[in-house]
XYZ file of N, CA and C in Angstrom:
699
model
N 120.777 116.131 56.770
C 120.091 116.350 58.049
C 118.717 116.971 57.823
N 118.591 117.885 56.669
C 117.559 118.403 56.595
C 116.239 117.458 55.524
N 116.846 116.525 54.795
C 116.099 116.020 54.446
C 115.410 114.805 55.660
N 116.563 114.281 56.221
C 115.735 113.682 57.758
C 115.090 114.001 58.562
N 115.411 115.551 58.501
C 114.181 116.605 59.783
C 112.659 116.025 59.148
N 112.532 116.549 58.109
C 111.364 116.544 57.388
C 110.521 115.268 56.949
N 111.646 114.081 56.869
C 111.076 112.923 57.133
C 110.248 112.458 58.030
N 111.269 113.361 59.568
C 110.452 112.684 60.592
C 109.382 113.602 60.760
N 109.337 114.733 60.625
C 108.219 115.751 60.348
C 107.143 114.772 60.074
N 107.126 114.723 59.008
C 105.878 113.801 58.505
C 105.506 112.384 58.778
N 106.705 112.135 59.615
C 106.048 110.385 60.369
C 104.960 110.960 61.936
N 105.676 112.174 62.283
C 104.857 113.008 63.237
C 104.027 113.094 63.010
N 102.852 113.787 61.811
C 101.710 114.575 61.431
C 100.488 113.543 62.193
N 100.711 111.971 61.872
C 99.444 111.379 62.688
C 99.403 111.481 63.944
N 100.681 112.158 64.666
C 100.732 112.014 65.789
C 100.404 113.582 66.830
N 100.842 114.748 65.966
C 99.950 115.759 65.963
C 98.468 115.908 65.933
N 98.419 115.226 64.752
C 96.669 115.484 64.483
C 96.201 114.645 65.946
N 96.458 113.804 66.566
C 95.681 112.928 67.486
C 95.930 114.280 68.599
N 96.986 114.976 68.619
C 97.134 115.780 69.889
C 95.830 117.109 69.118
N 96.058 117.532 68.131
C 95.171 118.288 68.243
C 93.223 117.886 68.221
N 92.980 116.824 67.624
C 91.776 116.622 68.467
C 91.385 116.538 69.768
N 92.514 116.066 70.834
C 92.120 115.970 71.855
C 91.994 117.265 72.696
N 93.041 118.110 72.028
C 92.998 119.330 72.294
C 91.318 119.960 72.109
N 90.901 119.852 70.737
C 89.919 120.182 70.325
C 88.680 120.148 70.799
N 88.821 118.604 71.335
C 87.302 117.996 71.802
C 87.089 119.002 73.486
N 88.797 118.572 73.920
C 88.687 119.249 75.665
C 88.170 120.883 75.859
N 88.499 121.688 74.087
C 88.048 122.944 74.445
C 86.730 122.812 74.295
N 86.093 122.367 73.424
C 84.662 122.509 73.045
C 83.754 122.482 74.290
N 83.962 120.986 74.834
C 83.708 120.447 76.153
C 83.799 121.175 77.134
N 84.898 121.683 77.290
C 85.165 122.428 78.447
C 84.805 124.041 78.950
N 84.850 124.196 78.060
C 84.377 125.718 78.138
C 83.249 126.064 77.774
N 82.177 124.952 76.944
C 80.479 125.200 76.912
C 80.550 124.819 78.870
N 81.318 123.647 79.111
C 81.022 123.421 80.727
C 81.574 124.552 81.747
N 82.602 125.082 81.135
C 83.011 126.058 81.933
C 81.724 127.030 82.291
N 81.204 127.667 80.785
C 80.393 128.704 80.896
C 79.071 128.321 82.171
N 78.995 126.595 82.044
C 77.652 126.186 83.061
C 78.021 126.433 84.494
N 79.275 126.273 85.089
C 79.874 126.339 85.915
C 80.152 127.579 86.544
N 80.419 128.268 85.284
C 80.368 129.851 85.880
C 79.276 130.170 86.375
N 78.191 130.166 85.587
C 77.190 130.821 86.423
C 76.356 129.801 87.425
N 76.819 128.720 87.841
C 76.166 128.130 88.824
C 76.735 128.405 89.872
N 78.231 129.018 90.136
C 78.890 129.550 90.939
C 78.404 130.908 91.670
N 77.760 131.545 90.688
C 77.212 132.726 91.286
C 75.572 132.917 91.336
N 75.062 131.858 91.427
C 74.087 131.525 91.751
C 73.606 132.137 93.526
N 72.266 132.575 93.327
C 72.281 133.030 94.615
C 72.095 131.685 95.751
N 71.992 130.846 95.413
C 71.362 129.850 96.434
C 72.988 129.130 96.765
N 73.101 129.282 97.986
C 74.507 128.656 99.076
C 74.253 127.014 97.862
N 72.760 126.460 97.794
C 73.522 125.057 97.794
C 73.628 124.553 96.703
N 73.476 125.663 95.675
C 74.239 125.470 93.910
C 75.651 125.943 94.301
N 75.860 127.072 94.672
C 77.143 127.947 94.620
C 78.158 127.287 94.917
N 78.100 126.396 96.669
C 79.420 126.413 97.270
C 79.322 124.484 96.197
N 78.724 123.907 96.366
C 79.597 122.544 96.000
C 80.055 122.973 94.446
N 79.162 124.131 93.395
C 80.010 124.261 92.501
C 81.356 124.709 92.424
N 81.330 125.618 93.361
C 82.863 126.147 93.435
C 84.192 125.192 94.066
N 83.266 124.431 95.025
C 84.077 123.086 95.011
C 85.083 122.065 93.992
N 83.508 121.695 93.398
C 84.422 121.331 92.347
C 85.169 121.984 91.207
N 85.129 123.137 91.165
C 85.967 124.059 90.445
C 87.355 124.463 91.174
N 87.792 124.506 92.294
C 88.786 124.231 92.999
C 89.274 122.801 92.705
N 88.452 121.759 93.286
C 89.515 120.549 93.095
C 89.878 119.943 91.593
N 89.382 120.687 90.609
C 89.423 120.609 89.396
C 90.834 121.887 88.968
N 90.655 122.856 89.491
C 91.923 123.404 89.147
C 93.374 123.035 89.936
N 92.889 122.331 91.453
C 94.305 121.803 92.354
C 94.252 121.358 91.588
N 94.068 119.948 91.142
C 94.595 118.572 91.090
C 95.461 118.846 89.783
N 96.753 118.162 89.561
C 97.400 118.382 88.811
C 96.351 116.911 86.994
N 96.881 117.899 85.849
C 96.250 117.201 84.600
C 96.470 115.427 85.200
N 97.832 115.262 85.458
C 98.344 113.734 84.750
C 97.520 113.032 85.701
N 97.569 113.062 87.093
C 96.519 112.893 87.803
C 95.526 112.445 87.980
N 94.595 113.748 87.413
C 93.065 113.481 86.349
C 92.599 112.501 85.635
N 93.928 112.487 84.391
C 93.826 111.426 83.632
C 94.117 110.055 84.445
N 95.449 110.330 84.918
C 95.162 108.716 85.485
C 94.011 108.050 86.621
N 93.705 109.061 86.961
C 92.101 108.715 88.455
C 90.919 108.417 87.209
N 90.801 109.373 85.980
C 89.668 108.716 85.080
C 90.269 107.304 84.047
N 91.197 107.209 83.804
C 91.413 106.067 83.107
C 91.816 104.861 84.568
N 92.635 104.631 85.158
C 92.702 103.176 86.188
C 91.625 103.773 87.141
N 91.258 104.690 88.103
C 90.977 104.900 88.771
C 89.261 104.727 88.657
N 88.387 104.969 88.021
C 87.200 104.609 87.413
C 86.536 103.405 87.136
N 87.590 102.430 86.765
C 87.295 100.976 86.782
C 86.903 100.333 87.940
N 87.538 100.687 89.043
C 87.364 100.297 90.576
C 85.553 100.617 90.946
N 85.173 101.542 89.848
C 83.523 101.879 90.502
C 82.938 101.627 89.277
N 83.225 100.446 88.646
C 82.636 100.055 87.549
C 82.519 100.412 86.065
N 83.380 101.641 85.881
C 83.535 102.341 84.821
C 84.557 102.272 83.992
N 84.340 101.304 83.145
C 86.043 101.119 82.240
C 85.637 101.723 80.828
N 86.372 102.964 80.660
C 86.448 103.385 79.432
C 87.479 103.354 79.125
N 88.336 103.468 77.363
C 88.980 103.194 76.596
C 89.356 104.345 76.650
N 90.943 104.803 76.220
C 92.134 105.672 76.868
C 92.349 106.571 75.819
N 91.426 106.523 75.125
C 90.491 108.110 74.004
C 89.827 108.725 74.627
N 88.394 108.263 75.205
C 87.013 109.059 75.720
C 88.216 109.236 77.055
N 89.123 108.532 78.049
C 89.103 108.999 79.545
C 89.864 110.001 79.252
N 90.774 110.133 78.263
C 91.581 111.636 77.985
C 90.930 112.403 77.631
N 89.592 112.557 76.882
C 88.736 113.551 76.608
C 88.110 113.963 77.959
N 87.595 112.924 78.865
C 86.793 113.728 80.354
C 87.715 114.303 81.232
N 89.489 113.757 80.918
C 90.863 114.158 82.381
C 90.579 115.686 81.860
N 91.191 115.937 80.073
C 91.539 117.225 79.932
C 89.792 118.156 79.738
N 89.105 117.910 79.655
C 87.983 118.510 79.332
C 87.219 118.857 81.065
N 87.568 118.211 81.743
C 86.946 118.470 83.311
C 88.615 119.551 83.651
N 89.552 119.567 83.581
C 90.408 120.223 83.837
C 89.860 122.287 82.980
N 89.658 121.774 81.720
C 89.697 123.018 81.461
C 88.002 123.565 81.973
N 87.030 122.993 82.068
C 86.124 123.530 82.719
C 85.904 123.951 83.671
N 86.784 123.647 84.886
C 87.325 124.412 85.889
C 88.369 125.393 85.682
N 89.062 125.299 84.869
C 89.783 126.948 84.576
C 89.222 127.512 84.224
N 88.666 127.175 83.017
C 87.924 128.207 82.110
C 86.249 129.152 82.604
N 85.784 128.012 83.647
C 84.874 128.644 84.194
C 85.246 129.969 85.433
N 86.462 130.088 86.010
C 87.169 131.332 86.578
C 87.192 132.380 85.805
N 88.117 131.897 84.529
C 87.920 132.958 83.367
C 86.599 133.534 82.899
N 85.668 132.895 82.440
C 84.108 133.137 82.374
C 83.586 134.053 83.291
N 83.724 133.446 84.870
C 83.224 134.308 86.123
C 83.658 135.920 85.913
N 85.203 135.551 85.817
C 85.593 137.339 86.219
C 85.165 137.770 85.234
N 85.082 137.401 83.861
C 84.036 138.217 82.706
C 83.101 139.062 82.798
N 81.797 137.946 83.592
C 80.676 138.114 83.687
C 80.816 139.618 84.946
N 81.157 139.023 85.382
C 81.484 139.992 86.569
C 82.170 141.529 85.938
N 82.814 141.694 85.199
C 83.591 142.661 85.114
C 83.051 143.688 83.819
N 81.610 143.057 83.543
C 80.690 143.736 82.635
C 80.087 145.005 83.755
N 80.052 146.351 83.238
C 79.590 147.344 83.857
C 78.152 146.505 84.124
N 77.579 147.310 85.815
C 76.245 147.100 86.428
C 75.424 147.979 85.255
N 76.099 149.162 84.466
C 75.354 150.080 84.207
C 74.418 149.228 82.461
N 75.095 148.100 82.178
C 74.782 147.312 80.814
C 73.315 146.416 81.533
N 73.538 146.293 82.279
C 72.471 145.479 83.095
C 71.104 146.050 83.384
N 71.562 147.769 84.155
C 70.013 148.339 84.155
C 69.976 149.072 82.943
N 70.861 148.981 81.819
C 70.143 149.705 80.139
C 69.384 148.367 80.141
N 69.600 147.084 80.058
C 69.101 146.128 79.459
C 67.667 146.205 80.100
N 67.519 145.896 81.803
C 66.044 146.296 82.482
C 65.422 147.414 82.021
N 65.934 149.104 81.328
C 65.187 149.786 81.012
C 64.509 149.544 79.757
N 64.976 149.076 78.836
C 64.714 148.476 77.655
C 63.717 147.333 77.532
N 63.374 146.699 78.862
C 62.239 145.681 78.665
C 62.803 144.915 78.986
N 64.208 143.916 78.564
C 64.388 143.075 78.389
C 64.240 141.935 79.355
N 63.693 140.607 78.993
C 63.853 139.636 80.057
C 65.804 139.369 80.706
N 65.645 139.094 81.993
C 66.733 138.336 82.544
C 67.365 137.635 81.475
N 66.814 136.780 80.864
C 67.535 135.445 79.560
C 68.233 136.587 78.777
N 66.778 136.961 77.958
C 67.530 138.205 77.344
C 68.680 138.766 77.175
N 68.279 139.403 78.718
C 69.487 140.678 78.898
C 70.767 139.765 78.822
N 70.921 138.627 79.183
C 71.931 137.938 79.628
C 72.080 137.178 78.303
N 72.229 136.958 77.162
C 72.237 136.556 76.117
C 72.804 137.631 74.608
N 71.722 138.743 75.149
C 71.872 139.758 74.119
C 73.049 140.784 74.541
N 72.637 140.752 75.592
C 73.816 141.999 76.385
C 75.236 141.824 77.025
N 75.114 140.890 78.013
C 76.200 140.463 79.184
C 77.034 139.353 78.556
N 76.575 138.314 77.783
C 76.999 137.492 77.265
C 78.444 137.916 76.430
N 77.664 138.746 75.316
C 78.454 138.949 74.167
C 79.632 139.856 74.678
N 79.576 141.060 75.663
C 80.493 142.035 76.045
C 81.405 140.811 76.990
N 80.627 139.676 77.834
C 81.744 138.709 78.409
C 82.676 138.398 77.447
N 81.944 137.797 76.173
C 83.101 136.686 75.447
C 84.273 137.734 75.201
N 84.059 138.699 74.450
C 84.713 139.795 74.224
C 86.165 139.387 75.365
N 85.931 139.862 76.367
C 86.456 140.092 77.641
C 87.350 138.799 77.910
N 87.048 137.627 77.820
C 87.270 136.850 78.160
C 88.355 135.625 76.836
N 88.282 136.319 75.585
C 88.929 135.591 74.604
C 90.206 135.591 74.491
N 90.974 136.370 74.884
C 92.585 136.281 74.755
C 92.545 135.132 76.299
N 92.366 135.254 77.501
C 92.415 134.953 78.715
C 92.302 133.308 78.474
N 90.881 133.191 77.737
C 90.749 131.884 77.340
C 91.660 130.964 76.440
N 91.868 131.576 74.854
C 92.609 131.055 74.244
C 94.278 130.782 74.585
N 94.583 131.980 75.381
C 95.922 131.182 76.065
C 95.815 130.097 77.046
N 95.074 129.594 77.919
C 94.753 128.731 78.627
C 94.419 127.279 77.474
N 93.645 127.399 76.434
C 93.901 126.233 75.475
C 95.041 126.209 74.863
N 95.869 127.214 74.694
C 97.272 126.869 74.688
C 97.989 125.690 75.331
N 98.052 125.982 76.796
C 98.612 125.415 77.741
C 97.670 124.037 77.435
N 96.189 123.845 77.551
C 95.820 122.386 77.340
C 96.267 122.005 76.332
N 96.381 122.280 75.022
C 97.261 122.025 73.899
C 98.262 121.169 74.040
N 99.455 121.890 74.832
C 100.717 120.885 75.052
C 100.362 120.372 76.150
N 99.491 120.338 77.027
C 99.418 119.119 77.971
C 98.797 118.109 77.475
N 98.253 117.490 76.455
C 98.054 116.924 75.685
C 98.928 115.720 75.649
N 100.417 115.808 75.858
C 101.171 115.339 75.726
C 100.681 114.657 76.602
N 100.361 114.970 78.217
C 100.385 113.902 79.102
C 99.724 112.923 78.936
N 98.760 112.879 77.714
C 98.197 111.629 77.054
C 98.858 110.071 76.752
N 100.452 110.669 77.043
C 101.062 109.495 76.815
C 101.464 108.714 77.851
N 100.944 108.553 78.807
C 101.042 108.062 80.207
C 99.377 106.864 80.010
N 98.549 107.356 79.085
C 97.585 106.730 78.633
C 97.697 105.710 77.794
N 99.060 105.538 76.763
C 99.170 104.850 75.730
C 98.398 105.435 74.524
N 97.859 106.666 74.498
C 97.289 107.385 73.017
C 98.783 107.288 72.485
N 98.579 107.452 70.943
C 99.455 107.862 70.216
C 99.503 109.483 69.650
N 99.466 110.023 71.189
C 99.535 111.380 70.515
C 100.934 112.331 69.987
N 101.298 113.287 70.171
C 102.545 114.182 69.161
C 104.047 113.285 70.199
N 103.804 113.417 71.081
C 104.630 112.923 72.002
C 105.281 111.456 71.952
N 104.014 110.717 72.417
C 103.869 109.163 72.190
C 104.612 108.653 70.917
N 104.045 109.389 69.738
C 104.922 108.867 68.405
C 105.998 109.239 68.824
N 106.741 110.395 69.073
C 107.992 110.514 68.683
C 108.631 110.110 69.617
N 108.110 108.870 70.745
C 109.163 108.406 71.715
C 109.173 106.755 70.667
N 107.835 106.896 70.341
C 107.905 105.250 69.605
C 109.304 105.245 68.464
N 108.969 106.440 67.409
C 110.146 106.599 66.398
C 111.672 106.992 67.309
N 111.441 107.770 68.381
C 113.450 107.764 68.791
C 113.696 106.126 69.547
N 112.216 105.517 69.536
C 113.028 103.870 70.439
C 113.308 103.348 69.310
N 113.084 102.881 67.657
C 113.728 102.525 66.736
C 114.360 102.774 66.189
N 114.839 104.028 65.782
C 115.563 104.796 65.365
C 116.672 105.549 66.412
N 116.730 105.623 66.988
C 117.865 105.630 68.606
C 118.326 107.290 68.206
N 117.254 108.312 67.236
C 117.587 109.121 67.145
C 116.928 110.290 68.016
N 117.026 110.291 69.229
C 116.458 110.858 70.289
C 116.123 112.685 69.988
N 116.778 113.040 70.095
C 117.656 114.832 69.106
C 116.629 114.648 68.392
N 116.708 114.041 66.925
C 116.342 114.466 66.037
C 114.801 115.287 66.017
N 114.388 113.889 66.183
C 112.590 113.257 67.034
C 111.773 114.023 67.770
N 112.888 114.578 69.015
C 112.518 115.621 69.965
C 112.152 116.746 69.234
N 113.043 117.252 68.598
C 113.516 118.487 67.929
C 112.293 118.655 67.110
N 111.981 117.729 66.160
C 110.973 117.862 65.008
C 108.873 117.817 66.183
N 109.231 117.100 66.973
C 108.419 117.106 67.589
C 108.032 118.275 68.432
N 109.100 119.245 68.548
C 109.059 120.658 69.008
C 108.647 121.490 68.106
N 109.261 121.316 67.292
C 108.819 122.167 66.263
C 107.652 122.396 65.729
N 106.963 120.958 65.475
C 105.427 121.056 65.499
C 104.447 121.628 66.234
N 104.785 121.488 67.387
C 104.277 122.377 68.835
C 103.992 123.730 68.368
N 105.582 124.133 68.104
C 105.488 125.527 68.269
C 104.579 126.278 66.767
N 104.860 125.466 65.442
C 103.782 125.526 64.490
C 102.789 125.845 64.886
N 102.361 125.280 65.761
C 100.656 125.277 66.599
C 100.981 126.745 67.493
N 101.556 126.557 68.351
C 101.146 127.176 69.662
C 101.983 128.980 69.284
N 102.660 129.282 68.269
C 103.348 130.269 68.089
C 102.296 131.624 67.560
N 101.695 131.022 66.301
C 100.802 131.720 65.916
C 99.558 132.513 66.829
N 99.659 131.059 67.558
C 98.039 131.454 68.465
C 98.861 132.332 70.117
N 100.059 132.070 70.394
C 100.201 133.260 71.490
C 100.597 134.678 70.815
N 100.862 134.789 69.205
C 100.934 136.104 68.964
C 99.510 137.041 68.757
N 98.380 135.826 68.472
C 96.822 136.066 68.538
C 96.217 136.567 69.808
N 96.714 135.876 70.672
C 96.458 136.482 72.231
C 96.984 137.833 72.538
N 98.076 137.871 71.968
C 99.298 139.301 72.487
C 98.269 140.167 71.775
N 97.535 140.366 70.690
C 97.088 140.894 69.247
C 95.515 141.116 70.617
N 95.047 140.195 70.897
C 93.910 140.358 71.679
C 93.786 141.262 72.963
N 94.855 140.793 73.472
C 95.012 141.453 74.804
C 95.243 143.232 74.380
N 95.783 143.409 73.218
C 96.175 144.971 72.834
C 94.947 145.470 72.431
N 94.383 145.175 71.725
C 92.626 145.364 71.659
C 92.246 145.587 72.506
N 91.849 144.767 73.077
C 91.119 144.729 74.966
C 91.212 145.912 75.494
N 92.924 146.200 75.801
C 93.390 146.687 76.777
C 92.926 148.722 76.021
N 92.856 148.630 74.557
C 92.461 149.918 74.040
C 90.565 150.007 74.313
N 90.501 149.279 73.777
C 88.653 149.213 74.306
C 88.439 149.843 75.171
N 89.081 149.291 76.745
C 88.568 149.632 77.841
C 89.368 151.187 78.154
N 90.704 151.201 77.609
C 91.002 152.820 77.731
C 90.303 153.680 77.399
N 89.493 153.522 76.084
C 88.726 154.454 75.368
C 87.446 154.568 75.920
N 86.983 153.267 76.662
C 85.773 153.219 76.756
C 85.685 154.090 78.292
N 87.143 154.117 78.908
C 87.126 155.188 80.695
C 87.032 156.492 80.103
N 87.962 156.791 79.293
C 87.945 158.369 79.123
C 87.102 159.047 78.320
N 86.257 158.154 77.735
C 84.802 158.467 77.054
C 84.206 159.859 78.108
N 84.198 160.730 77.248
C 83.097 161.852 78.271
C 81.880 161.018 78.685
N 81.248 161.540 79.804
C 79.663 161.295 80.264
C 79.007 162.126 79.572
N 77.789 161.509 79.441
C 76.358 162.705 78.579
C 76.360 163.482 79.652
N 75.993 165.062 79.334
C 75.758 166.175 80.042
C 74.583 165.667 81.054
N 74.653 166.392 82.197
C 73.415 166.060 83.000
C 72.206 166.871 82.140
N 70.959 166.240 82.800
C 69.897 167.069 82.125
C 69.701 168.248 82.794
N 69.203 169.443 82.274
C 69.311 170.618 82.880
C 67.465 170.752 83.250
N 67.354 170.743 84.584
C 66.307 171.152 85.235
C 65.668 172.658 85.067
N 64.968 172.723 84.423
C 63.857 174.018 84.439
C 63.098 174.386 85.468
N 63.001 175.466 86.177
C 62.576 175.744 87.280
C 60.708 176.251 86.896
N 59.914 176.646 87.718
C 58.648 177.321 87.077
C 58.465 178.537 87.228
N 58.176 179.140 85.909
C 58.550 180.662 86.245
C 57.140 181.312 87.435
């Protein structure tokens, strides 16, 4: 039995690797778009803000399989027929840019006002400040929050197989329809998952404990003494 686990283990691996690029491409994609999204959301002008946040709502309703299927059949109808690689890269990559740009927002947002006027006392331009300063204390803020959310796109990945990809899934329904070994297939195909996805939620748990000391240390931090006013003799 155990030499068959491992067999099918490795008839899997092409079928992993296809899940983890797609995984790959949707984070890259998605979360440089997220970050655009975030801040067009809080944009002062009503008529960047509200249709962005729009589509950042109907991007987080709409369920993944959905997505994919409205960009792969659904797209052709307005002239757009792409091949069922690139439409799984725009279903899951427009999905996580609307999550991930929420995550981003409350970031940005949840950076002290007081990092903002050090940055104005200091000279710095707006870009600047927002590059050198706000940026970096966001990502900080925002990396456990994020990387569990590519978790979850990770194994939705799977729903790629409603596409006909041959991703982790797809193979191992192709190998249990010849092999009528359903169990086995499943099993080894789980297992791979969790290979992936085990390590990286104990990375998050590991993140979030960080975080959560940062910001303890960083409340009960004494304040600098006030300055003491000299009167004239």
């Amino acid at each position: 039995m155990n030499g068959e686990l491992i067999d099918t283990l490795r008839e899997l691996l092409p079928g992993l690797g296809v899940s983890l690029q797609l995984a790959g491409v949707s984070t890259l994609v998605g979360v440089t778009s997220g970050l655009l999204l975030a801040l067009l959301s809080t944009h002062r002008s009503r008529w960047v803000s509200w249709p962005t946040i729009a589509v950042v709502e109907i991007g987080r309703g709409a369920p993944v399989l959905v997505v994919l299927l409205l960009v792969y059949f659904g797209l052709p109808s307005a002239g757009i027929v792409l091949d069922a690689m690139p439409a799984a890269w725009i279903g899951l990559s427009f999905t996580t840019a609307a999550y991930s740009s929420e995550i981003l927002r409350a970031s940005l947002l949840a950076v002290p006002d007081g990092q903002r006027e050090a940055a104005r006392a200091l000279g710095l331009t707006r870009t600047d400040a927002f590059f050198s300063v706000i940026l970096p204390q966001a990502a900080r803020i925002s990396l456990a929050p994020l990387l569990g959310f590519c978790i979850q796109m990770f194994q939705a990945t799977s729903l790629a197989f409603a596409l006909g990809i041959p991703e982790l899934l797809s193979r191992a329904y192709d190998i249990g329809s010849i092999t009528f070994q359903y169990l086995q297939v499943l099993v080894a195909a789980g297992v791979l998952y969790a290979a992936v996805t085990l390590p990286l939620i104990r990375l998050v748990a590991r993140l979030e404990r960080r975080t959560a000391r940062s910001r303890a240390g960083a409340a009960s931090a004494p304040l600098p003494p006030a300055p003491q006013q000299t009167g004239a003799s």
